[in-house]
Tab-separated table of C-alpha atoms in Angstrom:
chain	number	residue	atom	x	y	z
A	18	GLY	CA	8.562	7.534	13.727
A	19	PRO	CA	6.633	4.677	15.307
A	20	LYS	CA	7.142	1.351	13.557
A	21	VAL	CA	4.898	-1.608	12.989
A	22	LEU	CA	6.848	-4.770	12.209
A	23	GLN	CA	5.480	-7.683	10.228
A	24	ILE	CA	6.865	-11.195	10.082
A	25	PRO	CA	7.287	-12.840	7.628
A	26	SER	CA	7.754	-10.371	4.801
A	27	HIS	CA	7.133	-13.120	2.251
A	28	GLN	CA	5.706	-16.613	2.464
A	29	ILE	CA	4.837	-19.269	-0.094
A	30	ILE	CA	2.463	-21.929	1.130
A	31	ASP	CA	0.619	-24.901	-0.294
A	32	MET	CA	-3.127	-24.551	-0.640
A	33	GLY	CA	-4.890	-26.101	2.318
A	34	GLN	CA	-2.072	-25.472	4.760
A	35	MET	CA	-2.277	-23.099	7.696
A	36	VAL	CA	-0.424	-19.797	7.796
A	37	THR	CA	0.098	-17.308	10.603
A	38	LEU	CA	1.060	-13.726	9.863
A	39	ASN	CA	2.600	-11.869	12.761
A	40	CYS	CA	2.446	-8.202	13.596
A	41	ASP	CA	4.377	-6.320	16.261
A	42	PRO	CA	2.354	-3.099	16.676
A	43	VAL	CA	3.530	0.221	18.086
A	44	SER	CA	4.149	-0.423	21.761
A	45	ASN	CA	1.469	1.726	23.420
A	46	HIS	CA	-1.192	1.291	20.768
A	47	LEU	CA	-4.530	-0.247	21.625
A	48	TYR	CA	-6.283	-0.748	18.280
A	49	PHE	CA	-5.105	-3.203	15.674
A	50	TYR	CA	-6.086	-3.838	12.071
A	51	TRP	CA	-5.487	-6.102	9.122
A	52	TYR	CA	-5.899	-4.999	5.511
A	53	LYS	CA	-5.614	-7.156	2.386
A	54	GLN	CA	-4.302	-6.004	-0.968
A	55	ILE	CA	-4.643	-8.264	-3.975
A	56	LEU	CA	-2.175	-7.439	-6.780
A	57	GLY	CA	-3.391	-4.467	-8.779
A	58	GLN	CA	-6.250	-3.657	-6.407
A	59	GLN	CA	-6.725	-1.354	-3.456
A	60	MET	CA	-6.047	-2.159	0.161
A	61	GLU	CA	-9.242	-3.487	1.712
A	62	PHE	CA	-10.204	-3.607	5.348
A	63	LEU	CA	-10.362	-7.067	6.860
A	64	VAL	CA	-10.776	-6.672	10.586
A	65	ASN	CA	-10.096	-4.485	13.597
A	66	PHE	CA	-9.369	-5.609	17.118
A	67	TYR	CA	-9.536	-3.897	20.488
A	68	ASN	CA	-9.377	-5.058	24.050
A	69	GLY	CA	-9.035	-8.677	23.014
A	70	LYS	CA	-12.035	-8.663	20.707
A	71	VAL	CA	-12.890	-8.275	17.060
A	72	MET	CA	-14.850	-5.022	16.823
A	73	GLU	CA	-15.685	-5.092	13.130
A	74	LYS	CA	-14.912	-7.330	10.182
A	75	SER	CA	-15.588	-7.160	6.476
A	76	LYS	CA	-17.015	-9.792	4.170
A	77	LEU	CA	-13.432	-10.582	3.138
A	78	PHE	CA	-12.788	-11.914	6.645
A	79	LYS	CA	-13.843	-15.479	5.913
A	80	ASP	CA	-14.553	-18.164	8.496
A	81	GLN	CA	-11.082	-19.545	7.801
A	82	PHE	CA	-9.548	-16.346	9.192
A	83	SER	CA	-8.911	-15.630	12.839
A	84	VAL	CA	-7.062	-12.956	14.809
A	85	GLU	CA	-5.702	-12.814	18.300
A	86	ARG	CA	-3.151	-11.068	20.481
A	87	PRO	CA	-2.335	-13.396	23.334
A	88	ASP	CA	-0.879	-11.638	26.385
A	89	GLY	CA	0.142	-8.490	24.531
A	90	SER	CA	2.485	-10.327	22.205
A	91	TYR	CA	2.189	-10.392	18.427
A	92	PHE	CA	-1.134	-9.523	16.845
A	93	THR	CA	-1.680	-12.447	14.509
A	94	LEU	CA	-3.774	-13.283	11.482
A	95	LYS	CA	-4.251	-16.995	10.987
A	96	ILE	CA	-5.680	-18.539	7.850
A	97	GLN	CA	-6.674	-22.184	8.097
A	98	PRO	CA	-7.002	-23.673	5.552
A	99	THR	CA	-5.538	-21.371	2.920
A	100	ALA	CA	-7.059	-21.028	-0.548
A	101	LEU	CA	-5.616	-19.704	-3.803
A	102	GLU	CA	-7.625	-16.482	-3.486
A	103	ASP	CA	-5.863	-15.725	-0.205
A	104	SER	CA	-2.755	-14.772	-2.179
A	105	ALA	CA	-2.229	-11.096	-1.410
A	106	VAL	CA	-0.196	-8.652	0.635
A	107	TYR	CA	-1.548	-8.383	4.155
A	108	PHE	CA	-0.905	-5.098	5.945
A	109	CYS	CA	-1.100	-4.782	9.691
A	110	ALA	CA	-1.774	-1.416	11.315
A	111	SER	CA	-2.163	-0.042	14.803
A	112	SER	CA	-3.429	3.162	16.347
A	113	LEU	CA	-3.437	4.670	19.789
A	114	THR	CA	-7.132	5.458	19.679
A	115	ARG	CA	-9.866	4.878	17.130
A	116	GLY	CA	-8.394	5.306	13.673
A	117	ASP	CA	-11.511	6.809	12.158
A	118	SER	CA	-11.504	9.622	14.675
A	119	GLY	CA	-8.604	11.230	12.916
A	120	ASN	CA	-6.013	9.334	14.872
A	121	THR	CA	-3.181	8.039	12.780
A	122	LEU	CA	-3.019	4.464	11.619
A	123	TYR	CA	0.574	3.232	11.456
A	124	PHE	CA	1.101	0.477	8.917
A	125	GLY	CA	3.649	-2.262	8.600
A	126	GLU	CA	5.422	-3.036	5.348
A	127	GLY	CA	3.145	-5.931	4.578
A	128	SER	CA	3.413	-9.706	4.432
A	129	ARG	CA	3.251	-11.069	0.900
A	130	LEU	CA	1.452	-14.401	0.915
A	131	ILE	CA	1.498	-16.660	-2.119
A	132	VAL	CA	-0.736	-19.734	-2.012
A	133	VAL	CA	0.138	-22.377	-4.594
B	13	GLY	CA	-18.555	-1.169	-5.660
B	14	GLN	CA	-15.595	1.087	-5.146
B	15	GLN	CA	-16.484	3.552	-2.428
B	16	VAL	CA	-13.246	5.492	-2.875
B	17	LYS	CA	-11.852	5.933	-6.330
B	18	GLN	CA	-8.655	7.395	-7.753
B	19	SER	CA	-9.307	7.676	-11.468
B	20	SER	CA	-5.708	8.364	-12.461
B	21	PRO	CA	-3.437	5.360	-11.978
B	22	SER	CA	-0.384	7.472	-12.791
B	23	LEU	CA	0.789	11.068	-13.061
B	24	THR	CA	4.044	12.601	-14.292
B	25	VAL	CA	5.041	16.101	-13.193
B	26	GLN	CA	8.068	18.243	-13.913
B	27	GLU	CA	10.349	18.995	-10.986
B	28	GLY	CA	9.262	22.282	-9.425
B	29	GLY	CA	5.698	21.966	-10.693
B	30	ILE	CA	2.451	21.308	-8.839
B	31	SER	CA	1.255	17.725	-8.462
B	32	ILE	CA	-2.514	17.381	-8.155
B	33	LEU	CA	-3.897	14.043	-7.015
B	34	ASN	CA	-7.626	13.432	-7.003
B	35	CYS	CA	-9.985	11.187	-5.111
B	36	ASP	CA	-13.758	10.678	-5.362
B	37	TYR	CA	-15.948	8.998	-2.784
B	38	GLU	CA	-19.507	7.723	-2.615
B	39	ASN	CA	-20.436	7.378	1.026
B	40	ASP	CA	-22.143	10.446	2.543
B	41	MET	CA	-21.187	9.178	5.989
B	42	PHE	CA	-17.463	9.679	5.420
B	43	ASP	CA	-16.188	12.464	7.655
B	44	TYR	CA	-12.453	11.784	7.699
B	45	PHE	CA	-10.225	12.052	4.642
B	46	ALA	CA	-6.550	11.205	4.370
B	47	TRP	CA	-3.655	10.860	1.994
B	48	TYR	CA	-0.992	8.189	2.457
B	49	LYS	CA	2.346	7.898	0.675
B	50	LYS	CA	3.831	4.537	-0.202
B	51	TYR	CA	7.197	3.549	-1.604
B	52	PRO	CA	7.582	0.069	-3.177
B	53	ASP	CA	7.834	-2.689	-0.537
B	54	ASN	CA	7.343	-0.123	2.177
B	55	SER	CA	4.540	0.750	4.536
B	56	PRO	CA	1.877	3.336	3.687
B	57	THR	CA	2.596	6.477	5.722
B	58	LEU	CA	0.059	9.149	6.599
B	59	LEU	CA	0.868	12.452	4.922
B	60	ILE	CA	-2.051	14.663	5.794
B	61	SER	CA	-5.691	14.337	6.801
B	62	VAL	CA	-8.787	16.478	7.273
B	63	ARG	CA	-12.122	16.131	8.959
B	64	SER	CA	-15.297	17.126	7.187
B	65	ASN	CA	-15.721	20.371	9.142
B	66	VAL	CA	-12.978	22.041	7.084
B	67	ASP	CA	-12.569	22.305	3.326
B	68	LYS	CA	-8.846	22.969	3.195
B	69	ARG	CA	-5.756	22.130	5.195
B	70	GLU	CA	-2.184	23.132	4.484
B	71	ASP	CA	1.010	21.588	5.780
B	72	GLY	CA	4.177	22.845	4.149
B	73	ARG	CA	4.111	21.930	0.463
B	74	LEU	CA	0.962	19.844	0.932
B	75	THR	CA	-2.627	21.076	0.740
B	76	VAL	CA	-5.769	18.987	0.967
B	77	PHE	CA	-8.943	20.392	-0.560
B	78	LEU	CA	-12.289	18.856	0.376
B	79	ASN	CA	-15.402	19.363	-1.736
B	80	LYS	CA	-18.201	17.706	0.210
B	81	SER	CA	-20.994	18.529	-2.227
B	82	GLY	CA	-18.958	17.003	-5.046
B	83	LYS	CA	-17.735	14.105	-2.890
B	84	HIS	CA	-14.226	14.852	-3.965
B	85	PHE	CA	-10.941	15.601	-2.268
B	86	SER	CA	-7.528	16.326	-3.647
B	87	LEU	CA	-3.906	16.638	-2.634
B	88	HIS	CA	-1.769	19.404	-4.061
B	89	ILE	CA	1.990	19.177	-3.763
B	90	THR	CA	3.775	22.400	-4.666
B	91	ALA	CA	7.418	22.599	-5.750
B	92	SER	CA	7.375	18.881	-6.559
B	93	GLN	CA	10.683	17.109	-6.055
B	94	PRO	CA	12.066	13.752	-7.268
B	95	GLU	CA	11.727	12.375	-3.735
B	96	ASP	CA	7.965	12.933	-4.012
B	97	THR	CA	7.944	10.064	-6.517
B	98	ALA	CA	5.801	7.376	-4.880
B	99	VAL	CA	2.317	5.890	-4.852
B	100	TYR	CA	-0.272	8.118	-3.182
B	101	LEU	CA	-3.288	6.468	-1.591
B	102	CYS	CA	-6.381	8.374	-0.630
B	103	ALA	CA	-8.528	7.028	2.187
B	104	ALA	CA	-11.803	7.931	3.828
B	105	GLY	CA	-13.571	6.854	6.970
B	106	ALA	CA	-16.769	7.345	8.893
B	107	SER	CA	-16.701	7.873	12.639
B	108	SER	CA	-19.923	5.890	12.753
B	109	SER	CA	-18.042	2.871	11.443
B	110	PHE	CA	-15.437	1.772	13.905
B	111	SER	CA	-11.981	2.470	12.518
B	112	LYS	CA	-12.624	1.203	9.018
B	113	LEU	CA	-10.669	3.234	6.480
B	114	VAL	CA	-11.566	2.724	2.820
B	115	PHE	CA	-8.676	3.176	0.417
B	116	GLY	CA	-8.419	4.136	-3.235
B	117	GLN	CA	-6.308	2.137	-5.653
B	118	GLY	CA	-3.499	4.646	-5.625
B	119	THR	CA	-1.919	7.078	-8.069
B	120	SER	CA	1.707	6.543	-8.986
B	121	LEU	CA	3.389	9.958	-9.098
B	122	SER	CA	6.642	10.436	-10.990
B	123	VAL	CA	8.475	13.734	-10.620
B	124	VAL	CA	10.961	14.099	-13.434
B	125	PRO	CA	13.823	16.603	-13.878
């Protein structure tokens, strides 16, 4: 089936440094998402993105977070600066149309971020 | 608070038996309900979903039951097989809230011979 690729799969970074998580969504999809899963907890919605803009974000999407998809390339999540509580697995997803309208969200395998 | 809750972190079922996975939700606005399957270090994959205008949907060995008054939905897997062993995540969404699925914590299903 359709694949969402995430790079890197794992990253260890010093607190205060910047990190960029990359997502290669399904090729014809238009809606993009990031979810965060802290160890032992559920996946939580961070942000969705459509037509070059953030449509909705949760309270977990701190000011240090940003997303973009320049020129149809990777959909990225940037954290600058990182904090210890940013340690989590970050899942990217994409959908052809609005995911809440019953249209399937396709997820990547996650990027495990460890902030030390 | 947890808007979507899976109260059983784990479940063990005999091969050939029925696996029943449960999910409770709080938000009356939810009108889309889904079950995802996840293997370790793999991506969550949509198994089956329903909208709130139906209370049951079957797809092969999978059936989703939706109880709107009880704010509860479940996934039944008949003739459970070892390859069904995985983490099952329930999720719910509201069409009034742009593409924001809320997930449960997951139930780890083990199907044993």
